[in-house]
mmCIF file of C-alpha atoms and ligand atoms in Angstrom:
data_model
loop_
_atom_site.group_PDB
_atom_site.id
_atom_site.type_symbol
_atom_site.label_atom_id
_atom_site.label_comp_id
_atom_site.label_asym_id
_atom_site.label_seq_id
_atom_site.Cartn_x
_atom_site.Cartn_y
_atom_site.Cartn_z
ATOM 1 C CA MET A 1 28.219 -73.943 29.700
ATOM 2 C CA SER A 2 28.927 -75.365 33.158
ATOM 3 C CA SER A 3 31.546 -78.063 33.680
ATOM 4 C CA SER A 4 28.892 -80.594 34.718
ATOM 5 C CA GLU A 5 27.243 -80.218 31.339
ATOM 6 C CA ASN A 6 30.633 -80.695 29.670
ATOM 7 C CA ASN A 7 31.160 -83.879 31.623
ATOM 8 C CA THR A 8 27.735 -85.250 30.816
ATOM 9 C CA ARG A 9 27.867 -88.153 28.376
ATOM 10 C CA ILE A 10 24.971 -88.551 25.974
ATOM 11 C CA LEU A 11 24.254 -91.528 23.714
ATOM 12 C CA VAL A 12 22.159 -90.860 20.621
ATOM 13 C CA VAL A 13 20.247 -93.883 19.252
ATOM 14 C CA GLU A 14 18.923 -93.096 15.773
ATOM 15 C CA ASP A 15 18.731 -95.218 12.636
ATOM 16 C CA GLU A 16 18.682 -92.387 10.069
ATOM 17 C CA ASN A 17 22.275 -91.346 9.423
ATOM 18 C CA GLU A 18 21.615 -87.717 8.645
ATOM 19 C CA VAL A 19 19.341 -87.137 11.620
ATOM 20 C CA ARG A 20 21.824 -88.911 13.894
ATOM 21 C CA GLU A 21 24.691 -86.739 12.641
ATOM 22 C CA SER A 22 22.666 -83.584 13.161
ATOM 23 C CA TYR A 23 21.982 -84.537 16.803
ATOM 24 C CA LEU A 24 25.641 -85.337 17.345
ATOM 25 C CA ASP A 25 26.677 -81.932 15.998
ATOM 26 C CA MET A 26 24.040 -80.118 18.005
ATOM 27 C CA PHE A 27 24.881 -81.813 21.339
ATOM 28 C CA GLN A 28 28.593 -81.301 20.756
ATOM 29 C CA PHE A 29 27.904 -77.666 20.005
ATOM 30 C CA PHE A 30 26.108 -77.450 23.398
ATOM 31 C CA GLY A 31 29.284 -78.812 24.963
ATOM 32 C CA TYR A 32 28.267 -82.372 25.829
ATOM 33 C CA GLN A 33 30.311 -85.510 25.235
ATOM 34 C CA VAL A 34 28.418 -87.477 22.645
ATOM 35 C CA ASP A 35 28.388 -91.036 21.333
ATOM 36 C CA SER A 36 26.002 -92.722 18.923
ATOM 37 C CA ALA A 37 24.376 -96.020 17.957
ATOM 38 C CA CYS A 38 22.591 -96.666 14.676
ATOM 39 C CA ASN A 39 19.933 -99.002 16.099
ATOM 40 C CA GLY A 40 18.338 -100.072 19.380
ATOM 41 C CA ARG A 41 20.360 -103.261 19.767
ATOM 42 C CA GLU A 42 23.693 -101.463 19.386
ATOM 43 C CA GLY A 43 22.403 -98.798 21.747
ATOM 44 C CA ILE A 44 21.708 -101.337 24.500
ATOM 45 C CA VAL A 45 25.147 -102.961 24.042
ATOM 46 C CA LYS A 46 26.784 -99.549 24.429
ATOM 47 C CA VAL A 47 24.705 -98.717 27.500
ATOM 48 C CA THR A 48 25.863 -101.911 29.228
ATOM 49 C CA LYS A 49 29.526 -101.273 28.402
ATOM 50 C CA GLU A 50 29.843 -97.518 28.837
ATOM 51 C CA ASN A 51 28.706 -94.932 31.344
ATOM 52 C CA TYR A 52 26.182 -92.465 29.976
ATOM 53 C CA GLU A 53 24.076 -90.037 31.942
ATOM 54 C CA ILE A 54 21.521 -89.463 29.181
ATOM 55 C CA VAL A 55 20.266 -91.515 26.212
ATOM 56 C CA VAL A 56 18.366 -89.747 23.433
ATOM 57 C CA THR A 57 16.526 -92.323 21.321
ATOM 58 C CA ASP A 58 14.237 -92.203 18.316
ATOM 59 C CA LEU A 59 10.983 -94.002 19.035
ATOM 60 C CA ASN A 60 10.374 -95.159 15.504
ATOM 61 C CA MET A 61 13.159 -97.556 14.504
ATOM 62 C CA PRO A 62 13.227 -100.988 12.802
ATOM 63 C CA GLU A 63 14.549 -104.037 14.762
ATOM 64 C CA MET A 64 14.170 -102.643 18.262
ATOM 65 C CA ASN A 65 12.007 -99.567 18.631
ATOM 66 C CA GLY A 66 12.694 -96.678 21.007
ATOM 67 C CA MET A 67 10.066 -97.813 23.500
ATOM 68 C CA GLU A 68 11.842 -101.146 23.912
ATOM 69 C CA VAL A 69 15.207 -99.346 24.220
ATOM 70 C CA LEU A 70 13.739 -97.154 26.957
ATOM 71 C CA LYS A 71 12.281 -100.103 28.897
ATOM 72 C CA ARG A 72 15.521 -102.080 28.743
ATOM 73 C CA ILE A 73 17.625 -99.128 29.851
ATOM 74 C CA LYS A 74 15.333 -98.449 32.819
ATOM 75 C CA LYS A 75 15.739 -102.088 33.809
ATOM 76 C CA LEU A 76 19.517 -102.216 33.297
ATOM 77 C CA LYS A 77 20.515 -98.802 34.589
ATOM 78 C CA PRO A 78 17.559 -96.916 36.069
ATOM 79 C CA ASP A 79 19.661 -93.832 36.812
ATOM 80 C CA ILE A 80 20.168 -93.082 33.106
ATOM 81 C CA GLU A 81 17.718 -90.429 31.916
ATOM 82 C CA VAL A 82 16.097 -91.244 28.566
ATOM 83 C CA ILE A 83 14.723 -88.609 26.196
ATOM 84 C CA VAL A 84 12.691 -89.885 23.241
ATOM 85 C CA ILE A 85 12.322 -88.369 19.763
ATOM 86 C CA THR A 86 9.012 -88.586 17.970
ATOM 87 C CA GLY A 87 7.063 -86.972 15.160
ATOM 88 C CA TYR A 88 4.023 -84.743 15.777
ATOM 89 C CA ALA A 89 1.809 -87.405 14.259
ATOM 90 C CA THR A 90 2.844 -89.925 16.910
ATOM 91 C CA LEU A 91 2.813 -87.680 19.954
ATOM 92 C CA GLU A 92 0.782 -90.223 21.915
ATOM 93 C CA ASN A 93 3.849 -92.533 21.793
ATOM 94 C CA ALA A 94 5.878 -89.886 23.563
ATOM 95 C CA VAL A 95 3.225 -89.685 26.270
ATOM 96 C CA GLU A 96 3.412 -93.497 26.630
ATOM 97 C CA ALA A 97 7.197 -93.236 26.908
ATOM 98 C CA MET A 98 6.906 -90.660 29.709
ATOM 99 C CA LYS A 99 4.650 -93.084 31.568
ATOM 100 C CA VAL A 100 7.372 -95.752 31.584
ATOM 101 C CA GLY A 101 10.046 -93.372 32.800
ATOM 102 C CA ALA A 102 11.276 -91.142 29.947
ATOM 103 C CA PHE A 103 12.503 -87.776 31.189
ATOM 104 C CA ASP A 104 11.008 -85.805 28.256
ATOM 105 C CA TYR A 105 10.609 -85.896 24.471
ATOM 106 C CA PHE A 106 11.746 -83.972 21.365
ATOM 107 C CA THR A 107 9.451 -83.610 18.386
ATOM 108 C CA LYS A 108 10.689 -83.697 14.801
ATOM 109 C CA PRO A 109 11.719 -81.355 13.326
ATOM 110 C CA VAL A 110 13.611 -80.300 16.420
ATOM 111 C CA ASP A 111 13.585 -76.857 17.892
ATOM 112 C CA ILE A 112 17.201 -76.208 18.976
ATOM 113 C CA GLU A 113 16.292 -73.910 21.858
ATOM 114 C CA HIS A 114 13.817 -76.473 23.196
ATOM 115 C CA VAL A 115 16.461 -79.224 23.003
ATOM 116 C CA ARG A 116 18.978 -77.047 24.826
ATOM 117 C CA ILE A 117 16.524 -76.341 27.649
ATOM 118 C CA VAL A 118 15.363 -79.954 28.030
ATOM 119 C CA LEU A 119 18.956 -81.194 28.183
ATOM 120 C CA TYR A 120 19.855 -78.507 30.708
ATOM 121 C CA LYS A 121 16.913 -79.482 32.937
ATOM 122 C CA CYS A 122 17.853 -83.127 32.616
ATOM 123 C CA VAL A 123 21.447 -82.431 33.726
ATOM 124 C CA GLN A 124 20.159 -80.406 36.693
ATOM 125 C CA GLN A 125 17.902 -83.283 37.735
ATOM 126 C CA ILE A 126 20.789 -85.764 37.544
ATOM 127 C CA LYS A 127 22.973 -83.388 39.554
ATOM 128 C CA SER A 128 20.430 -82.858 42.324
ATOM 129 C CA ARG A 129 19.683 -86.592 42.528
ATOM 130 C CA ARG A 130 23.410 -87.285 42.982
ATOM 131 C CA GLU A 131 23.724 -84.563 45.597
ATOM 132 C CA ASN A 132 20.738 -85.977 47.474
ATOM 133 C CA GLU A 133 22.286 -89.407 47.397
ATOM 134 C CA GLU A 134 25.567 -88.049 48.738
ATOM 135 C CA LEU A 135 23.716 -86.223 51.509
ATOM 136 C CA ARG A 136 21.847 -89.384 52.432
ATOM 137 C CA ASN A 137 25.127 -91.312 52.603
ATOM 138 C CA VAL A 138 26.791 -88.640 54.722
ATOM 139 C CA ASN A 139 23.753 -88.615 57.015
ATOM 140 C CA THR A 140 23.866 -92.373 57.498
ATOM 141 C CA LYS A 141 27.616 -92.173 58.231
ATOM 142 C CA LEU A 142 27.078 -89.382 60.749
ATOM 143 C CA ARG A 143 24.351 -91.341 62.495
ATOM 144 C CA GLU A 144 26.602 -94.391 62.689
ATOM 145 C CA ILE A 145 29.495 -92.339 64.066
ATOM 146 C CA ASN A 146 27.196 -90.760 66.640
ATOM 147 C CA GLU A 147 25.916 -94.144 67.780
ATOM 148 C CA LEU A 148 29.497 -95.384 67.996
ATOM 149 C CA LYS A 149 30.457 -92.352 70.086
ATOM 150 C CA ASP A 150 27.542 -92.958 72.495
ATOM 151 C CA LYS A 151 28.514 -96.602 72.782
ATOM 152 C CA PHE A 152 32.136 -95.667 73.384
ATOM 153 C CA ILE A 153 31.170 -93.230 76.133
ATOM 154 C CA THR A 154 28.969 -95.778 77.874
ATOM 155 C CA ILE A 155 31.579 -98.548 77.694
ATOM 156 C CA THR A 156 34.477 -96.317 78.765
ATOM 157 C CA ASN A 157 32.493 -94.990 81.652
ATOM 158 C CA HIS A 158 31.476 -98.452 82.757
ATOM 159 C CA GLU A 159 34.930 -99.986 82.380
ATOM 160 C CA LEU A 160 36.705 -97.180 84.211
ATOM 161 C CA ARG A 161 34.400 -97.086 87.193
ATOM 162 C CA THR A 162 35.385 -100.462 88.679
ATOM 163 C CA PRO A 163 39.188 -100.024 88.573
ATOM 164 C CA LEU A 164 38.798 -96.512 89.985
ATOM 165 C CA THR A 165 36.815 -97.819 92.932
ATOM 166 C CA VAL A 166 39.561 -100.398 93.541
ATOM 167 C CA ILE A 167 42.308 -97.740 93.368
ATOM 168 C CA LYS A 168 40.411 -95.517 95.771
ATOM 169 C CA GLY A 169 39.907 -98.409 98.210
ATOM 170 C CA TYR A 170 43.620 -99.284 98.217
ATOM 171 C CA LEU A 171 44.643 -95.646 98.614
ATOM 172 C CA ASP A 172 42.499 -95.445 101.735
ATOM 173 C CA LEU A 173 44.206 -98.624 103.003
ATOM 174 C CA ILE A 174 47.658 -97.172 102.295
ATOM 175 C CA ASP A 175 46.660 -94.099 104.317
ATOM 176 C CA ILE A 176 45.895 -96.344 107.286
ATOM 177 C CA PHE A 177 49.213 -98.287 106.901
ATOM 178 C CA MET A 178 51.195 -95.065 106.653
ATOM 179 C CA GLU A 179 49.805 -93.551 109.786
ATOM 180 C CA ASP A 180 52.608 -95.032 111.987
ATOM 181 C CA LYS A 181 55.438 -94.897 109.429
ATOM 182 C CA LYS A 182 55.337 -91.161 108.486
ATOM 183 C CA ASP A 183 57.546 -91.518 105.414
ATOM 184 C CA PRO A 184 57.373 -88.109 103.625
ATOM 185 C CA GLU A 185 58.479 -89.427 100.225
ATOM 186 C CA LEU A 186 55.895 -92.152 100.312
ATOM 187 C CA ALA A 187 53.247 -89.681 101.493
ATOM 188 C CA GLU A 188 54.064 -87.402 98.558
ATOM 189 C CA ALA A 189 53.865 -90.285 96.092
ATOM 190 C CA VAL A 190 50.464 -91.249 97.500
ATOM 191 C CA GLU A 191 49.272 -87.651 97.130
ATOM 192 C CA VAL A 192 50.289 -87.645 93.442
ATOM 193 C CA ILE A 193 48.399 -90.906 92.895
ATOM 194 C CA ARG A 194 45.385 -89.467 94.704
ATOM 195 C CA SER A 195 45.241 -86.260 92.679
ATOM 196 C CA SER A 196 45.662 -88.187 89.402
ATOM 197 C CA MET A 197 42.893 -90.503 90.530
ATOM 198 C CA LEU A 198 40.659 -87.503 91.265
ATOM 199 C CA GLU A 199 41.288 -86.195 87.743
ATOM 200 C CA MET A 200 40.122 -89.537 86.384
ATOM 201 C CA VAL A 201 37.098 -89.600 88.686
ATOM 202 C CA ASP A 202 36.180 -86.166 87.359
ATOM 203 C CA VAL A 203 36.390 -87.333 83.720
ATOM 204 C CA VAL A 204 34.369 -90.468 84.514
ATOM 205 C CA GLU A 205 31.729 -88.413 86.350
ATOM 206 C CA HIS A 206 31.383 -86.124 83.333
ATOM 207 C CA LEU A 207 31.050 -89.072 80.952
ATOM 208 C CA HIS A 208 28.546 -90.675 83.285
ATOM 209 C CA ASP A 209 26.413 -87.537 83.364
ATOM 210 C CA LEU A 210 26.638 -87.237 79.604
ATOM 211 C CA SER A 211 25.173 -90.696 79.080
ATOM 212 C CA TYR A 212 22.695 -90.085 81.944
ATOM 213 C CA PHE A 213 21.189 -87.094 80.209
ATOM 214 C CA ASP A 214 21.374 -88.683 76.787
ATOM 215 C CA TYR A 215 20.782 -85.274 75.287
ATOM 216 C CA GLY A 216 17.590 -84.123 76.877
ATOM 217 C CA LYS A 217 15.795 -87.432 77.398
ATOM 218 C CA LYS A 218 16.340 -87.722 81.151
ATOM 219 C CA LYS A 219 14.171 -85.960 83.687
ATOM 220 C CA ILE A 220 15.577 -84.613 86.954
ATOM 221 C CA SER A 221 14.209 -85.015 90.444
ATOM 222 C CA LYS A 222 13.395 -81.801 92.282
ATOM 223 C CA GLN A 223 13.916 -80.743 95.863
ATOM 224 C CA TYR A 224 13.743 -77.478 97.751
ATOM 225 C CA ILE A 225 17.035 -75.556 97.231
ATOM 226 C CA GLU A 226 18.204 -72.501 99.123
ATOM 227 C CA VAL A 227 20.033 -70.553 96.455
ATOM 228 C CA GLN A 228 22.295 -68.561 98.728
ATOM 229 C CA LYS A 229 23.545 -71.728 100.439
ATOM 230 C CA LEU A 230 24.217 -73.374 97.091
ATOM 231 C CA VAL A 231 26.184 -70.421 95.722
ATOM 232 C CA GLU A 232 28.093 -69.900 98.979
ATOM 233 C CA SER A 233 29.129 -73.511 99.180
ATOM 234 C CA VAL A 234 30.578 -73.391 95.652
ATOM 235 C CA TYR A 235 32.387 -70.171 96.596
ATOM 236 C CA ASN A 236 33.823 -71.662 99.781
ATOM 237 C CA GLU A 237 34.938 -74.878 98.083
ATOM 238 C CA MET A 238 36.729 -73.075 95.308
ATOM 239 C CA LYS A 239 38.216 -69.905 96.788
ATOM 240 C CA VAL A 240 41.443 -71.648 97.775
ATOM 241 C CA LEU A 241 42.109 -72.569 94.135
ATOM 242 C CA PHE A 242 41.818 -68.894 93.178
ATOM 243 C CA GLN A 243 44.212 -67.911 95.952
ATOM 244 C CA LYS A 244 46.722 -70.449 94.675
ATOM 245 C CA ARG A 245 46.569 -68.974 91.175
ATOM 246 C CA GLY A 246 46.611 -65.345 92.232
ATOM 247 C CA ILE A 247 43.149 -64.487 90.895
ATOM 248 C CA GLU A 248 40.655 -62.379 92.836
ATOM 249 C CA PHE A 249 37.439 -64.252 93.516
ATOM 250 C CA HIS A 250 34.360 -62.428 94.828
ATOM 251 C CA LEU A 251 30.981 -63.548 95.948
ATOM 252 C CA ASN A 252 28.358 -60.914 95.346
ATOM 253 C CA ALA A 253 25.219 -62.093 97.077
ATOM 254 C CA GLN A 254 22.993 -60.239 99.480
ATOM 255 C CA GLU A 255 21.314 -62.079 102.317
ATOM 256 C CA SER A 256 18.461 -63.911 100.732
ATOM 257 C CA SER A 257 16.058 -66.648 101.649
ATOM 258 C CA MET A 258 15.369 -67.200 97.973
ATOM 259 C CA ALA A 259 14.569 -70.858 97.234
ATOM 260 C CA ILE A 260 13.731 -72.794 94.093
ATOM 261 C CA MET A 261 12.665 -76.335 93.299
ATOM 262 C CA GLY A 262 15.353 -78.272 91.490
ATOM 263 C CA ASP A 263 18.076 -80.910 91.464
ATOM 264 C CA GLY A 264 20.400 -79.362 94.044
ATOM 265 C CA GLU A 265 23.411 -81.575 93.371
ATOM 266 C CA ARG A 266 23.298 -81.093 89.592
ATOM 267 C CA LEU A 267 22.678 -77.359 89.808
ATOM 268 C CA LYS A 268 25.581 -76.995 92.204
ATOM 269 C CA ARG A 269 27.804 -78.959 89.834
ATOM 270 C CA SER A 270 26.721 -76.650 87.005
ATOM 271 C CA VAL A 271 27.664 -73.529 88.947
ATOM 272 C CA ARG A 272 30.953 -75.175 89.912
ATOM 273 C CA GLU A 273 31.561 -75.960 86.233
ATOM 274 C CA LEU A 274 31.190 -72.275 85.289
ATOM 275 C CA VAL A 275 33.461 -71.188 88.124
ATOM 276 C CA GLN A 276 36.056 -73.795 87.145
ATOM 277 C CA ASN A 277 36.042 -72.526 83.581
ATOM 278 C CA ALA A 278 36.443 -68.948 84.793
ATOM 279 C CA LEU A 279 39.415 -70.132 86.838
ATOM 280 C CA LYS A 280 40.915 -72.034 83.931
ATOM 281 C CA PHE A 281 40.630 -69.286 81.386
ATOM 282 C CA THR A 282 41.641 -66.277 83.478
ATOM 283 C CA GLU A 283 45.259 -65.221 83.803
ATOM 284 C CA LYS A 284 47.020 -64.546 87.113
ATOM 285 C CA GLY A 285 46.017 -61.100 88.434
ATOM 286 C CA GLY A 286 42.544 -61.357 86.893
ATOM 287 C CA MET A 287 39.176 -61.285 88.583
ATOM 288 C CA VAL A 288 36.193 -63.629 88.814
ATOM 289 C CA GLU A 289 32.837 -62.862 90.365
ATOM 290 C CA LEU A 290 30.043 -65.214 91.352
ATOM 291 C CA SER A 291 26.640 -63.655 91.974
ATOM 292 C CA PHE A 292 22.916 -64.291 91.904
ATOM 293 C CA TYR A 293 19.862 -62.097 91.673
ATOM 294 C CA VAL A 294 16.134 -62.394 91.102
ATOM 295 C CA LYS A 295 13.945 -60.604 88.598
ATOM 296 C CA GLU A 296 10.607 -60.704 90.374
ATOM 297 C CA GLU A 297 8.583 -59.409 87.446
ATOM 298 C CA ALA A 298 9.870 -62.231 85.217
ATOM 299 C CA ASN A 299 9.812 -64.808 88.022
ATOM 300 C CA LYS A 300 13.362 -65.771 87.170
ATOM 301 C CA LEU A 301 16.547 -66.484 89.061
ATOM 302 C CA PHE A 302 19.907 -65.484 87.548
ATOM 303 C CA ILE A 303 23.156 -67.115 88.670
ATOM 304 C CA ARG A 304 26.098 -65.350 87.079
ATOM 305 C CA VAL A 305 29.810 -66.053 86.761
ATOM 306 C CA SER A 306 31.885 -63.302 85.195
ATOM 307 C CA ASP A 307 35.601 -63.310 84.558
ATOM 308 C CA SER A 308 38.256 -60.996 83.137
ATOM 309 C CA GLY A 309 39.825 -63.893 81.234
ATOM 310 C CA ILE A 310 40.731 -64.700 77.653
ATOM 311 C CA GLY A 311 37.115 -64.573 76.349
ATOM 312 C CA ILE A 312 35.494 -66.467 73.490
ATOM 313 C CA PRO A 313 35.105 -65.307 69.861
ATOM 314 C CA GLY A 314 31.471 -64.630 68.877
ATOM 315 C CA ASP A 315 31.343 -67.363 66.226
ATOM 316 C CA LYS A 316 32.201 -69.971 68.898
ATOM 317 C CA HIS A 317 29.482 -69.053 71.409
ATOM 318 C CA ALA A 318 27.089 -71.768 70.216
ATOM 319 C CA LEU A 319 29.813 -74.365 69.622
ATOM 320 C CA ILE A 320 31.136 -74.386 73.189
ATOM 321 C CA PHE A 321 27.929 -76.113 74.292
ATOM 322 C CA GLU A 322 28.578 -78.999 71.891
ATOM 323 C CA PRO A 323 30.063 -82.119 73.521
ATOM 324 C CA PHE A 324 33.887 -82.361 73.371
ATOM 325 C CA TYR A 325 34.259 -78.951 71.763
ATOM 326 C CA GLU A 326 37.093 -76.753 73.027
ATOM 327 C CA VAL A 327 38.024 -73.379 71.550
ATOM 328 C CA GLN A 328 41.641 -73.810 72.551
ATOM 329 C CA ASP A 329 43.736 -76.851 72.246
ATOM 330 C CA SER A 330 43.393 -78.336 75.742
ATOM 331 C CA MET A 331 47.174 -78.796 75.834
ATOM 332 C CA HIS A 332 47.452 -75.008 76.169
ATOM 333 C CA HIS A 333 45.184 -74.355 79.124
ATOM 334 C CA THR A 334 46.991 -71.923 81.352
ATOM 335 C CA THR A 335 46.282 -73.745 84.586
ATOM 336 C CA SER A 336 48.130 -76.849 85.586
ATOM 337 C CA LYS A 337 45.964 -79.916 85.607
ATOM 338 C CA THR A 338 46.264 -80.646 89.301
ATOM 339 C CA ASP A 339 44.934 -77.202 90.274
ATOM 340 C CA PHE A 340 41.401 -77.978 89.209
ATOM 341 C CA MET A 341 41.114 -81.729 89.012
ATOM 342 C CA GLY A 342 41.783 -82.306 85.330
ATOM 343 C CA GLY A 343 42.271 -80.219 82.189
ATOM 344 C CA GLY A 344 38.731 -80.737 80.967
ATOM 345 C CA ILE A 345 37.350 -82.760 78.093
ATOM 346 C CA GLY A 346 34.951 -80.220 76.648
ATOM 347 C CA VAL A 347 31.690 -81.572 78.052
ATOM 348 C CA GLY A 348 31.243 -79.278 81.081
ATOM 349 C CA LEU A 349 29.103 -76.700 79.310
ATOM 350 C CA THR A 350 27.147 -79.402 77.465
ATOM 351 C CA LEU A 351 26.105 -80.759 80.846
ATOM 352 C CA VAL A 352 25.378 -77.316 82.276
ATOM 353 C CA LYS A 353 23.031 -76.673 79.378
ATOM 354 C CA GLU A 354 21.357 -80.078 79.782
ATOM 355 C CA VAL A 355 20.825 -79.560 83.509
ATOM 356 C CA VAL A 356 19.511 -76.032 83.097
ATOM 357 C CA SER A 357 17.134 -76.936 80.276
ATOM 358 C CA ALA A 358 15.862 -79.907 82.314
ATOM 359 C CA HIS A 359 14.838 -77.190 84.823
ATOM 360 C CA GLY A 360 13.088 -75.220 82.086
ATOM 361 C CA GLY A 361 15.858 -72.618 82.035
ATOM 362 C CA GLU A 362 18.629 -71.468 79.737
ATOM 363 C CA VAL A 363 22.317 -70.522 79.719
ATOM 364 C CA MET A 364 23.398 -67.167 78.371
ATOM 365 C CA VAL A 365 26.903 -66.286 77.310
ATOM 366 C CA ASN A 366 28.391 -62.835 76.805
ATOM 367 C CA SER A 367 32.003 -62.912 75.852
ATOM 368 C CA GLU A 368 34.645 -61.163 73.800
ATOM 369 C CA PRO A 369 38.227 -62.219 73.210
ATOM 370 C CA ASN A 370 40.612 -60.599 75.712
ATOM 371 C CA ARG A 371 37.765 -58.844 77.567
ATOM 372 C CA GLY A 372 36.382 -61.732 79.594
ATOM 373 C CA SER A 373 33.203 -63.768 79.748
ATOM 374 C CA ILE A 374 29.897 -63.735 81.558
ATOM 375 C CA PHE A 375 27.941 -66.966 81.846
ATOM 376 C CA THR A 376 24.424 -66.664 83.283
ATOM 377 C CA LEU A 377 22.116 -69.480 84.305
ATOM 378 C CA ILE A 378 18.523 -68.319 84.016
ATOM 379 C CA LEU A 379 16.101 -70.480 85.990
ATOM 380 C CA PRO A 380 12.344 -70.179 86.333
ATOM 381 C CA ILE A 381 11.065 -69.741 89.860
ATOM 382 C CA GLU A 382 8.212 -72.114 90.533
ATOM 383 C CA THR A 383 5.534 -70.608 92.742
HETATM 384 P P1 ADP B 1 36.253 -77.815 79.181
HETATM 385 O O1 ADP B 1 36.289 -79.092 79.902
HETATM 386 O O2 ADP B 1 37.192 -77.740 78.027
HETATM 387 O O3 ADP B 1 36.315 -76.615 80.078
HETATM 388 P P2 ADP B 1 33.556 -76.879 78.653
HETATM 389 O O4 ADP B 1 32.435 -77.553 77.948
HETATM 390 O O5 ADP B 1 33.322 -76.477 80.072
HETATM 391 O O6 ADP B 1 34.790 -77.834 78.513
HETATM 392 O O7 ADP B 1 33.969 -75.604 77.824
HETATM 393 C C1 ADP B 1 34.140 -75.717 76.437
HETATM 394 C C2 ADP B 1 35.111 -74.675 75.945
HETATM 395 O O8 ADP B 1 34.523 -73.368 76.054
HETATM 396 C C3 ADP B 1 36.390 -74.571 76.752
HETATM 397 O O9 ADP B 1 37.331 -75.547 76.358
HETATM 398 C C4 ADP B 1 36.832 -73.171 76.388
HETATM 399 O O10 ADP B 1 37.436 -73.178 75.120
HETATM 400 C C5 ADP B 1 35.525 -72.411 76.289
HETATM 401 N N1 ADP B 1 35.211 -71.714 77.564
HETATM 402 C C6 ADP B 1 34.320 -72.118 78.507
HETATM 403 N N2 ADP B 1 34.268 -71.226 79.521
HETATM 404 C C7 ADP B 1 35.146 -70.250 79.221
HETATM 405 C C8 ADP B 1 35.560 -69.028 79.872
HETATM 406 N N3 ADP B 1 35.043 -68.642 81.042
HETATM 407 N N4 ADP B 1 36.491 -68.263 79.242
HETATM 408 C C9 ADP B 1 37.008 -68.638 78.047
HETATM 409 N N5 ADP B 1 36.669 -69.759 77.405
HETATM 410 C C10 ADP B 1 35.758 -70.550 77.972
#
C-alpha cells in the first residue's frame, strides 16, 4: 500500500449499521483513513467541516438519498471524488450518478477485489489531478518570472545608457583639460575610470543585444562580408591581450577571397566573444587558435576557436548557451576584469547562438574538462 493511499481520507455514508461497519473495516484493511456518517444530512455536515478525498455513499437512503448527497458534494467541494453504492436491481441509478459526476459505483453485495481496484484508480486520479495543478502553478510562476526578467533587462539597459553617455562625454572633456597639465596621478585615475566605464558599456551592450534579439524574433540585415578580413580584424584587435596574459594566439587562415552575406558587425562580435572566452578560460602558457575554412560540398563556412583551457563538462554543453548561465562562479575567472573589459555575465554564448541561427547556421562545441574547448560557428554560404 503506498503512502498516498494511507493518507487518503474516505467518508462512508450508509444508513444500515452493519453494511456501514463492513465498509469501514474493509477500507481500513486496505490502509485508508476512514470516517462514517449514518445518513446523507450528517454526511454533508461532515464534508463541509472535514477534508476528505473520497466519499462512498449508498444511493438508497431515507431522508436524503445518495444522489442528492452526490449533487451537493459536487457543488460544495467539486474536487472530492464520489463513489456510489447500489443494488443490481437499480443499476440505472448508478449510471445516472456517473452522469452527474460520480467517479464509479459498487454493486451490492460488494466484490472486495473490485472495491480495492476502484479505490486505487480513484486515488491515482486524485494524485495526477493534483500533480497537474502543481505543474500549472509552477508554469504560471515561471512565465511571470521570465516576463519580470525581460522587463528588468530592458529597464536596466535603458536606465544605464544615459548616465554612461554622460560619463563618457565628461571623460573626453577631462582628456582635453588635462592635455596642458600632464598630471600622472590624475591621468592614471582617469584611465581607471575609463576602463571601468568600458566594462559597464560592455555589459550594457550585451543586455541591449539580448533584448534586441528577444530570443529569435528579430531578423538581421545582411551585407557582403569578406571572411578573412573579419577574422583578421578580430585577431589583430585581441592579440595584445593574449601577449599580456602569456598565452599563444595563432591565426590559421590561408589567403582567401571567401565572402558571405550576413550582419558583419554582429558576426564579428560573435567571433570576438568566442575568442574572449578562450582567453578567459585558458591558463598562462596555454594556446588559442582562430581559424576558418570552407566545406565546398556542403556549402558551409566554419569559423573555429580552439583553446587548451579548462574545458567544459559534457553535461554543461547545452546549458552554457542559456542566458546568464556560467559553469564557474564568475568570481573565480582566472583573468583580471580589466584585461578583457569585464568578467562576463553569462550571455555571450546566448547571443552568439542567436546571431548564428539568425543566419541559418549553428554553433558546435567540443570540450572536455582540462583538455580545452573548440567552438565552431557553422554558417551557410548563400550562392
Ligand atoms: P561569460 O560572460 O560568462 O563568458 P558566456 O555565455 O560567453 O558567458 O559563457 C558561458 C559560460 O560557458 C562561461 O561562464 C564558462 O563557464 C563557459 N565557457 C564558455 N567558453 C568557454 C571556454 N572556451 N572554456 C571554458 N569554459 C567556457
